[in-house]
């Protein structure tokens, strides 16, 4: 019993935080059905390719990319064409860490109806989520061990662990996209920092070797993360201790060689994978994707409403500002080594050809480096006066609900994956109602690409609250070239009040029974210039061109909820592609 209580005391805070995390996922954020998506497929597919489909070895030049052998691979859209073969552009390190969980599921999952496993069934989707939870748990555990080396109070450490889990993009990349590399990189980099710091404190070469082990894993998970070695000066604590640590390694050539061998051996796994795929040991798997070092998007990557780090993870802004506490305390070496590393990291990330890293939640490239933000923040909290500490903790705590809500918004198509801007951001800030789903996703058609086949002016209408009205019922025969029409544009003049739950319903019926098309849209989605402002708004209802039958009918219905509607200058345009 005593031994159990000591174990619980050691990991109790991590267990409670993970429990709270799971509780919030189940009750607020929600869980998606699919956990292995988009880039996550690329990181994960090494496992089903090797253990299920037997299409891992692809360096046989006689096997062409358009053969049946590549049919599954071609369907995944994550493999690049390379030397007449298919190359997985994503590193294999994430799959290495996922492999124990995958293999357990593989050997315990039964096959029904003689169907072969694909590796993407529900049990595999769940197991990748559990893998991410596992590495998140140990990531924050070693974050605690790292902060303990800086003599941070336990209560402060627990608070920072809580913020890292609930106040950052880890909410999303453990729940919605757990197959991505970020949680695994956060885990390995945090452990690397821990053992590196231990080495400088105790000058024990065993910690150097353990750091080399995790450095190898860091590289095979995501090669650019090797930049973490530039954070070593900060971990040393001072220039004198940095030189002492370097001398400790250099005077022991066997240890230095062993460390290099350990890291290189792990990195060589990736080289073998490339060889098995295309026959080369060294490959740049991203092909035409690369860095533009002469045009970094330095400001955008930090402050842009599109995907700025500090906009979507405000905790990191607070943590970055706390670095100046080191300057105030005249810890000049720590201050400048941290700032230089952060500047280098941001320069690299902002130089990537797609600085906002595609369709993603927040600036995901920084996730693996969250621990470097926690160190100065923890030092600051540990040393400032109690009243200032309380205020800072309170302000930082507010980032948790903001982050949870934004993670929900992203999952529910309220927050756009890639095309946010200032107007869109504040229009849906902290909005969670269903009526906001898809609002910032609206795309107005380029009228120059369309021909107006017909225009109908309906004028002004009034609708009482809790009622609906069919304001248009018309045969498609009265619409010129309706068989070519693919967009029905409806414009309405209104203030589009944010609290209004009115809806516009467009349907195309056949024989007054069967709907060939049906789309229901909240009235606020017509707004072009924000809410609560009188304006002429519009919405484009797009569909595949439908054949016109004698009995086909267009229906336009307006539905009012808790307040009456007065809509002006309702106009309908029927558009066909030129």
XYZ file of C-alpha atoms in Angstrom:
578
model
C 0.000 0.000 0.000
C 2.842 2.379 0.879
C 4.556 1.606 -2.409
C 1.338 2.267 -4.352
C 0.790 5.588 -2.589
C 4.349 6.647 -3.429
C 3.756 5.801 -7.096
C 0.500 7.768 -7.106
C 2.222 10.701 -5.442
C 4.840 10.649 -8.189
C 2.369 10.655 -11.083
C -0.790 11.877 -9.356
C -0.851 15.332 -10.931
C -0.349 13.885 -14.418
C -3.178 11.378 -13.903
C -5.557 14.078 -12.689
C -4.702 16.366 -15.599
C -5.198 13.599 -18.159
C -8.492 12.650 -16.493
C -9.653 16.271 -16.696
C -8.478 16.413 -20.305
C -10.528 13.329 -21.220
C -13.529 14.693 -19.340
C -13.412 17.931 -21.352
C -13.033 16.025 -24.607
C -16.085 13.901 -23.858
C -18.287 16.714 -22.590
C -17.187 19.900 -24.346
C -14.885 19.486 -27.325
C -16.249 16.171 -28.571
C -14.445 13.290 -30.220
C -14.245 12.758 -33.988
C -14.985 9.355 -35.491
C -11.736 9.299 -37.431
C -8.383 9.877 -35.742
C -6.027 9.091 -38.636
C -6.427 11.872 -41.182
C -4.532 13.926 -43.763
C -0.837 14.188 -42.795
C -1.501 11.734 -39.992
C -1.994 9.014 -42.599
C 1.514 9.656 -43.884
C 3.111 9.347 -40.439
C 1.086 6.236 -39.596
C 0.905 4.299 -42.869
C 4.318 2.688 -42.396
C 2.646 0.279 -39.967
C -0.217 -1.111 -42.083
C 2.105 -1.024 -45.103
C 4.650 -3.226 -43.322
C 2.474 -5.539 -41.245
C -0.759 -5.849 -43.249
C -0.442 -4.959 -46.936
C 3.104 -6.104 -47.722
C 3.733 -3.047 -49.925
C 6.505 -1.611 -47.758
C 9.354 -2.830 -50.000
C 9.118 -0.790 -53.187
C 12.675 -0.455 -54.500
C 12.175 -3.078 -57.188
C 12.526 -1.109 -60.433
C 10.343 -3.622 -62.278
C 7.317 -2.503 -60.233
C 5.885 0.592 -61.884
C 3.814 3.194 -60.099
C 0.686 2.510 -62.122
C 0.489 -1.230 -61.348
C -1.958 -3.010 -59.050
C 0.815 -3.215 -56.440
C 0.455 0.530 -55.918
C -3.361 0.705 -56.001
C -3.728 1.094 -52.237
C -0.795 3.493 -52.005
C -2.114 5.656 -54.837
C -5.495 5.943 -53.109
C -4.005 7.494 -49.966
C -2.667 10.686 -51.603
C 0.265 10.971 -49.204
C 2.946 9.332 -51.376
C 5.126 11.262 -53.824
C 6.194 10.010 -57.234
C 9.936 9.378 -57.119
C 11.991 7.379 -59.646
C 8.921 5.538 -60.950
C 8.054 4.489 -57.421
C 6.104 5.892 -54.499
C 7.836 7.648 -51.617
C 6.211 8.401 -48.287
C 7.341 11.972 -47.709
C 6.672 11.806 -43.965
C 9.396 10.554 -41.571
C 8.978 7.171 -39.907
C 9.673 8.143 -36.276
C 6.038 8.690 -35.336
C 5.184 5.190 -36.580
C 8.039 3.777 -34.489
C 6.503 5.204 -31.323
C 3.016 4.134 -32.392
C 4.117 0.593 -33.233
C 3.561 -1.071 -29.790
C -0.026 0.171 -29.766
C -0.572 -0.790 -33.396
C 0.797 -4.301 -32.896
C -1.361 -4.897 -29.820
C -4.445 -3.920 -31.812
C -3.310 -5.900 -34.828
C -2.909 -9.130 -32.859
C -6.111 -8.690 -30.842
C -8.476 -7.564 -33.623
C -10.573 -10.316 -35.197
C -11.459 -10.369 -38.874
C -15.170 -10.488 -39.648
C -16.787 -11.946 -42.762
C -13.414 -12.936 -44.183
C -12.573 -9.276 -44.806
C -8.907 -8.382 -44.571
C -7.809 -5.689 -42.165
C -6.789 -2.373 -43.671
C -5.217 -0.891 -40.549
C -7.739 1.960 -40.568
C -10.682 0.260 -38.883
C -12.192 1.692 -35.700
C -9.912 -0.277 -33.313
C -6.843 1.209 -35.021
C -8.365 4.689 -34.926
C -8.867 4.315 -31.179
C -5.440 2.848 -30.531
C -3.714 5.852 -32.115
C -5.699 8.095 -29.785
C -4.544 6.022 -26.809
C -0.969 6.207 -28.105
C -1.181 10.001 -28.198
C -2.617 10.075 -24.657
C 0.215 7.827 -23.480
C 2.942 10.071 -24.897
C 1.153 13.208 -23.729
C 1.111 11.755 -20.199
C 4.833 11.053 -20.199
C 5.527 14.330 -21.968
C 4.058 16.340 -19.103
C 5.639 13.936 -16.582
C 9.118 14.704 -17.895
C 8.170 18.366 -18.138
C 7.657 18.162 -14.383
C 11.014 16.444 -13.911
C 12.663 19.127 -16.057
C 11.133 21.987 -14.070
C 12.102 20.315 -10.810
C 15.734 20.693 -11.881
C 15.117 24.459 -11.806
C 13.772 24.121 -8.237
C 10.259 25.237 -9.186
C 7.502 24.858 -6.591
C 5.284 21.813 -7.089
C 2.091 23.864 -7.273
C 3.572 26.008 -10.063
C 4.707 22.918 -11.954
C 1.218 21.404 -11.751
C -0.301 24.657 -12.996
C 2.065 24.775 -15.961
C 1.332 21.127 -16.790
C -2.375 21.977 -16.764
C -1.879 24.970 -19.059
C 0.252 22.977 -21.506
C -2.403 20.282 -21.820
C -5.554 22.423 -21.827
C -4.333 25.825 -22.993
C -2.453 24.862 -26.160
C -2.902 23.097 -29.481
C -2.172 19.769 -27.765
C -5.935 19.604 -27.127
C -6.517 19.281 -30.850
C -3.482 17.190 -31.787
C -4.190 14.616 -29.113
C -7.903 14.416 -29.875
C -8.676 15.185 -33.529
C -5.274 14.595 -35.165
C -3.383 12.239 -32.814
C -1.667 10.513 -35.744
C 0.292 13.692 -36.502
C 3.854 13.871 -35.205
C 3.434 16.735 -32.736
C 2.533 14.929 -29.504
C 5.359 12.447 -30.084
C 7.845 15.228 -30.776
C 6.731 17.071 -27.639
C 7.408 13.884 -25.664
C 10.872 13.203 -27.105
C 12.075 16.811 -27.031
C 10.983 17.243 -23.415
C 12.914 14.132 -22.384
C 15.934 15.324 -24.378
C 15.833 18.628 -22.494
C 15.542 16.784 -19.185
C 18.563 14.529 -19.707
C 20.611 17.356 -21.216
C 19.940 19.534 -18.183
C 20.777 16.621 -15.874
C 24.095 16.188 -17.655
C 25.099 19.800 -17.055
C 24.098 19.573 -13.402
C 25.778 16.277 -12.557
C 28.349 15.899 -15.363
C 27.342 12.224 -15.602
C 28.052 10.943 -19.122
C 25.171 8.457 -18.890
C 22.769 11.369 -19.145
C 24.618 12.543 -22.240
C 24.101 9.121 -23.828
C 20.389 9.123 -22.945
C 20.082 12.591 -24.467
C 21.726 11.240 -27.640
C 19.197 8.400 -27.724
C 16.262 10.795 -27.697
C 17.987 13.152 -30.115
C 17.970 10.304 -32.632
C 14.246 9.794 -32.066
C 13.637 13.519 -32.412
C 15.273 13.502 -35.841
C 13.436 10.455 -37.220
C 10.120 11.917 -36.059
C 10.699 15.261 -37.793
C 14.118 16.174 -39.145
C 13.842 19.946 -38.690
C 13.494 19.389 -34.947
C 17.233 18.701 -34.762
C 17.412 22.470 -34.190
C 16.736 21.677 -30.516
C 20.475 21.142 -30.034
C 20.814 24.919 -30.321
C 18.914 25.182 -27.034
C 21.722 23.378 -25.192
C 23.525 26.614 -24.204
C 20.420 27.720 -22.288
C 20.230 24.335 -20.546
C 23.850 24.617 -19.447
C 22.907 27.572 -17.267
C 26.016 29.669 -17.882
C 28.876 30.054 -20.298
C 31.265 28.502 -17.758
C 29.046 25.428 -17.284
C 28.631 25.122 -21.049
C 32.396 24.944 -21.526
C 32.732 22.479 -18.634
C 30.103 20.214 -20.158
C 31.750 20.294 -23.577
C 35.137 19.507 -22.044
C 33.630 16.595 -20.102
C 32.521 14.994 -23.368
C 35.581 15.873 -25.440
C 38.018 14.393 -22.937
C 36.172 11.077 -23.131
C 36.311 10.137 -26.808
C 34.608 6.787 -26.177
C 31.544 8.505 -24.719
C 31.470 11.035 -27.565
C 31.723 8.265 -30.163
C 29.081 6.215 -28.359
C 26.680 9.165 -28.294
C 27.165 9.843 -31.986
C 26.717 6.138 -32.732
C 23.483 5.936 -30.717
C 21.928 8.939 -32.481
C 23.203 7.859 -35.906
C 21.899 4.310 -35.482
C 18.378 5.580 -34.861
C 18.576 8.078 -37.724
C 19.795 5.258 -39.983
C 16.385 3.612 -39.572
C 14.986 6.395 -41.733
C 17.760 5.863 -44.277
C 16.849 2.169 -44.465
C 13.192 3.052 -44.965
C 14.093 5.295 -47.897
C 16.244 2.535 -49.350
C 13.416 -0.001 -49.084
C 11.022 2.457 -50.733
C 13.078 3.797 -53.631
C 16.590 2.319 -53.450
C 18.417 5.430 -52.096
C 19.712 5.912 -48.561
C 19.599 9.712 -48.605
C 16.496 11.448 -49.922
C 14.797 14.813 -49.579
C 11.304 13.392 -49.349
C 9.439 16.718 -49.554
C 10.665 17.206 -53.152
C 9.483 20.654 -54.326
C 8.483 21.837 -50.845
C 11.183 23.779 -49.043
C 12.369 26.933 -47.303
C 12.478 30.503 -48.544
C 15.147 31.866 -46.221
C 15.183 35.260 -47.936
C 11.499 35.933 -47.327
C 10.480 34.702 -43.858
C 6.939 35.495 -42.714
C 8.261 36.442 -39.294
C 5.401 38.733 -38.235
C 2.651 36.568 -39.697
C 3.776 33.382 -38.001
C 3.527 35.083 -34.604
C 0.698 37.606 -34.895
C -1.399 36.912 -38.004
C -5.110 36.232 -37.563
C -4.700 33.596 -40.239
C -2.658 31.283 -38.023
C -0.437 33.378 -35.725
C 1.167 31.523 -32.827
C 0.287 34.134 -30.207
C -3.255 34.630 -31.538
C -4.278 30.981 -31.326
C -2.079 30.002 -28.350
C -2.050 33.139 -26.159
C -0.359 31.252 -23.314
C 2.834 31.241 -25.376
C 2.708 35.030 -25.666
C 2.557 35.290 -21.876
C 5.381 32.745 -21.562
C 7.513 34.642 -24.067
C 7.012 37.952 -22.247
C 8.082 36.231 -19.018
C 11.556 35.753 -20.524
C 12.212 39.412 -19.728
C 12.094 38.480 -16.065
C 15.452 36.806 -16.665
C 16.755 40.097 -17.998
C 15.368 41.934 -14.973
C 17.141 39.437 -12.673
C 20.359 40.004 -14.648
C 20.423 36.411 -15.881
C 21.900 37.698 -19.127
C 23.210 34.368 -20.395
C 19.842 32.664 -19.944
C 17.964 35.592 -21.467
C 20.081 35.911 -24.605
C 20.426 32.165 -25.245
C 16.632 31.784 -24.996
C 15.895 34.761 -27.226
C 18.460 33.645 -29.812
C 16.987 30.145 -29.928
C 13.420 31.441 -30.192
C 14.508 33.792 -32.968
C 16.248 30.978 -34.836
C 13.250 28.674 -34.425
C 10.832 31.320 -35.638
C 13.092 32.222 -38.567
C 13.196 28.580 -39.690
C 9.475 27.975 -39.302
C 8.487 31.256 -40.952
C 10.757 30.486 -43.911
C 8.847 27.327 -44.816
C 7.076 27.724 -48.147
C 3.716 27.450 -46.381
C 4.369 29.420 -43.202
C 0.908 28.636 -41.780
C 1.458 24.876 -42.311
C -1.686 24.143 -44.276
C -5.054 23.188 -42.856
C -4.288 22.999 -39.170
C -5.265 24.247 -35.736
C -2.986 27.027 -34.552
C 0.680 27.222 -35.491
C 1.358 23.519 -35.045
C 5.088 23.638 -35.849
C 5.804 24.989 -32.348
C 3.988 22.248 -30.427
C 7.047 20.064 -29.938
C 8.902 23.004 -28.395
C 6.330 23.954 -25.761
C 8.697 22.938 -22.954
C 11.185 25.675 -23.842
C 8.458 28.242 -23.194
C 7.598 26.671 -19.856
C 11.062 27.054 -18.311
C 11.293 30.889 -18.196
C 7.589 31.123 -17.382
C 8.065 28.758 -14.427
C 11.134 30.659 -13.208
C 9.194 33.915 -13.368
C 6.213 32.521 -11.439
C 8.548 31.009 -8.889
C 10.263 34.306 -8.095
C 7.752 37.140 -8.450
C 5.750 38.568 -5.556
C 2.621 36.715 -4.468
C 0.091 39.322 -5.595
C 1.709 39.619 -9.034
C 1.960 35.819 -9.219
C -1.764 35.495 -8.471
C -2.648 38.010 -11.183
C -0.414 36.295 -13.730
C -1.861 32.871 -12.910
C -5.378 34.275 -13.254
C -4.641 35.840 -16.643
C -2.923 32.690 -17.868
C -5.838 30.541 -16.692
C -8.146 32.455 -19.038
C -6.255 30.966 -21.977
C -7.738 27.549 -21.133
C -11.394 28.323 -21.960
C -10.291 30.326 -25.009
C -8.268 27.387 -26.275
C -10.981 24.793 -25.506
C -13.592 26.862 -27.334
C -11.328 27.421 -30.335
C -10.532 23.704 -30.487
C -14.280 23.040 -30.538
C -14.773 25.719 -33.199
C -12.100 24.152 -35.383
C -13.597 20.680 -35.038
C -17.110 21.942 -35.811
C -16.201 24.052 -38.884
C -16.745 27.361 -37.098
C -13.061 28.294 -37.214
C -11.582 28.019 -40.699
C -8.700 25.587 -41.130
C -6.512 27.963 -43.147
C -8.218 31.156 -44.346
C -8.939 33.162 -41.215
C -8.484 36.923 -41.090
C -9.190 39.678 -38.570
C -12.829 40.139 -39.584
C -13.611 36.427 -39.579
C -11.816 35.895 -36.274
C -13.802 38.501 -34.349
C -17.086 37.619 -36.055
C -16.944 34.131 -34.566
C -14.803 34.814 -31.472
C -15.899 32.357 -28.759
C -19.083 31.524 -30.707
C -20.239 27.922 -30.319
C -23.861 27.938 -31.572
C -24.615 25.618 -34.459
C -25.712 28.558 -36.589
C -22.081 29.710 -36.809
C -20.922 26.423 -38.342
C -19.584 27.123 -41.799
C -20.029 30.905 -41.497
C -16.390 31.768 -42.232
C -16.242 29.048 -44.881
C -18.634 30.847 -47.214
C -17.207 31.456 -50.676
C -18.872 33.916 -53.020
C -18.704 32.883 -56.638
C -16.818 34.986 -59.144
C -19.657 36.442 -61.151
C -17.369 36.868 -64.175
C -17.197 33.081 -64.468
C -20.985 32.741 -64.579
C -23.829 33.728 -66.863
C -27.068 35.023 -65.344
C -29.865 32.932 -66.853
C -32.724 34.494 -64.894
C -33.323 37.082 -62.186
C -36.387 37.179 -59.918
C -37.144 40.148 -57.648
C -39.359 39.280 -54.689
C -39.242 42.673 -52.974
C -39.862 42.952 -49.221
C -41.480 40.399 -46.913
C -42.403 40.169 -43.229
C -42.617 36.925 -41.271
C -43.972 36.561 -37.746
C -41.850 34.864 -35.108
C -42.096 31.077 -34.795
C -43.482 30.763 -38.308
C -42.333 30.072 -41.829
C -43.441 31.060 -45.285
C -42.886 29.730 -48.793
C -42.012 32.999 -50.508
C -41.393 31.346 -53.867
C -42.682 28.243 -55.617
C -41.885 28.175 -59.305
C -41.541 25.567 -62.016
C -38.055 25.056 -63.412
C -39.599 25.318 -66.872
C -39.881 29.075 -66.384
C -36.090 29.361 -65.834
C -33.962 29.727 -68.948
C -31.494 26.861 -69.432
C -32.178 25.495 -65.973
C -30.438 22.261 -66.910
C -27.215 24.326 -67.030
C -27.794 26.218 -63.787
C -25.401 25.206 -60.984
C -25.702 28.168 -58.593
C -28.735 29.955 -57.197
C -27.643 33.245 -55.656
C -30.014 34.802 -53.132
C -29.445 38.350 -51.941
C -31.276 39.938 -49.008
C -31.108 43.353 -47.378
C -31.134 43.092 -43.602
C -29.123 43.925 -40.451
C -28.406 40.212 -39.895
C -28.551 40.358 -36.124
C -26.134 37.987 -34.454
C -28.827 36.626 -32.121
C -31.242 35.966 -34.974
C -31.938 32.282 -35.615
C -33.885 32.747 -38.843
C -33.225 30.354 -41.711
C -33.415 30.362 -45.488
C -34.364 27.042 -47.072
C -33.903 26.280 -50.759
C -35.269 23.090 -52.271
C -35.775 21.626 -55.732
C -38.609 19.122 -55.796
C -39.604 16.475 -58.280
C -43.297 15.498 -58.375
C -43.764 17.644 -55.239
C -42.432 14.747 -53.168
C -38.797 13.988 -53.834
C -36.139 16.607 -53.194
C -33.380 16.578 -55.790
C -31.754 19.349 -53.766
C -32.291 20.656 -50.260
C -30.166 23.161 -48.343
C -30.980 24.964 -45.106
C -28.862 27.988 -44.170
C -28.990 30.326 -41.181
C -29.840 33.875 -42.160
C -26.666 35.271 -40.562
C -24.618 33.435 -43.209
C -25.853 35.990 -45.740
C -23.970 38.776 -43.937
C -21.104 40.270 -45.934
C -19.983 42.986 -43.508
C -20.318 41.503 -40.054
C -23.414 41.365 -37.872
C -25.923 43.960 -36.669
C -25.237 46.305 -39.580
C -27.755 47.108 -42.315
C -26.364 45.705 -45.541
C -27.096 43.789 -48.690
C -26.029 40.221 -48.022
C -26.028 37.178 -50.229
C -25.456 33.457 -50.280
C -24.638 31.167 -53.200
C -26.422 27.820 -53.151
C -24.331 25.532 -55.309
C -25.372 22.155 -56.697
C -24.726 19.875 -59.604
C -26.691 20.880 -62.678
C -30.083 19.173 -62.622
C -32.131 18.098 -65.592
C -35.376 19.991 -65.908
C -38.536 17.902 -65.734
C -42.095 19.099 -66.278
C -42.935 18.446 -62.637
C -39.791 19.918 -61.121
C -40.325 22.859 -58.779
C -38.116 25.373 -56.942
C -39.090 26.159 -53.362
C -37.753 29.062 -51.287
C -38.830 29.137 -47.649
C -38.021 31.634 -44.880
C -38.303 30.482 -41.278
C -38.364 32.815 -38.259
C -37.595 31.699 -34.711
C -37.767 33.884 -31.587
C -38.256 37.203 -33.348
C -40.067 38.358 -36.482
C -38.186 38.947 -39.706
C -38.372 41.863 -42.081
C -36.339 41.225 -45.219
C -35.925 43.765 -47.989
C -35.063 43.576 -51.679
C -34.957 39.791 -51.944
C -33.432 38.865 -55.289
C -32.765 35.455 -56.803
C -30.297 34.888 -59.628
C -29.858 31.636 -61.523
C -26.256 31.216 -62.653
C -24.577 28.848 -65.086
C -20.882 28.514 -65.856
C -19.778 30.403 -68.931
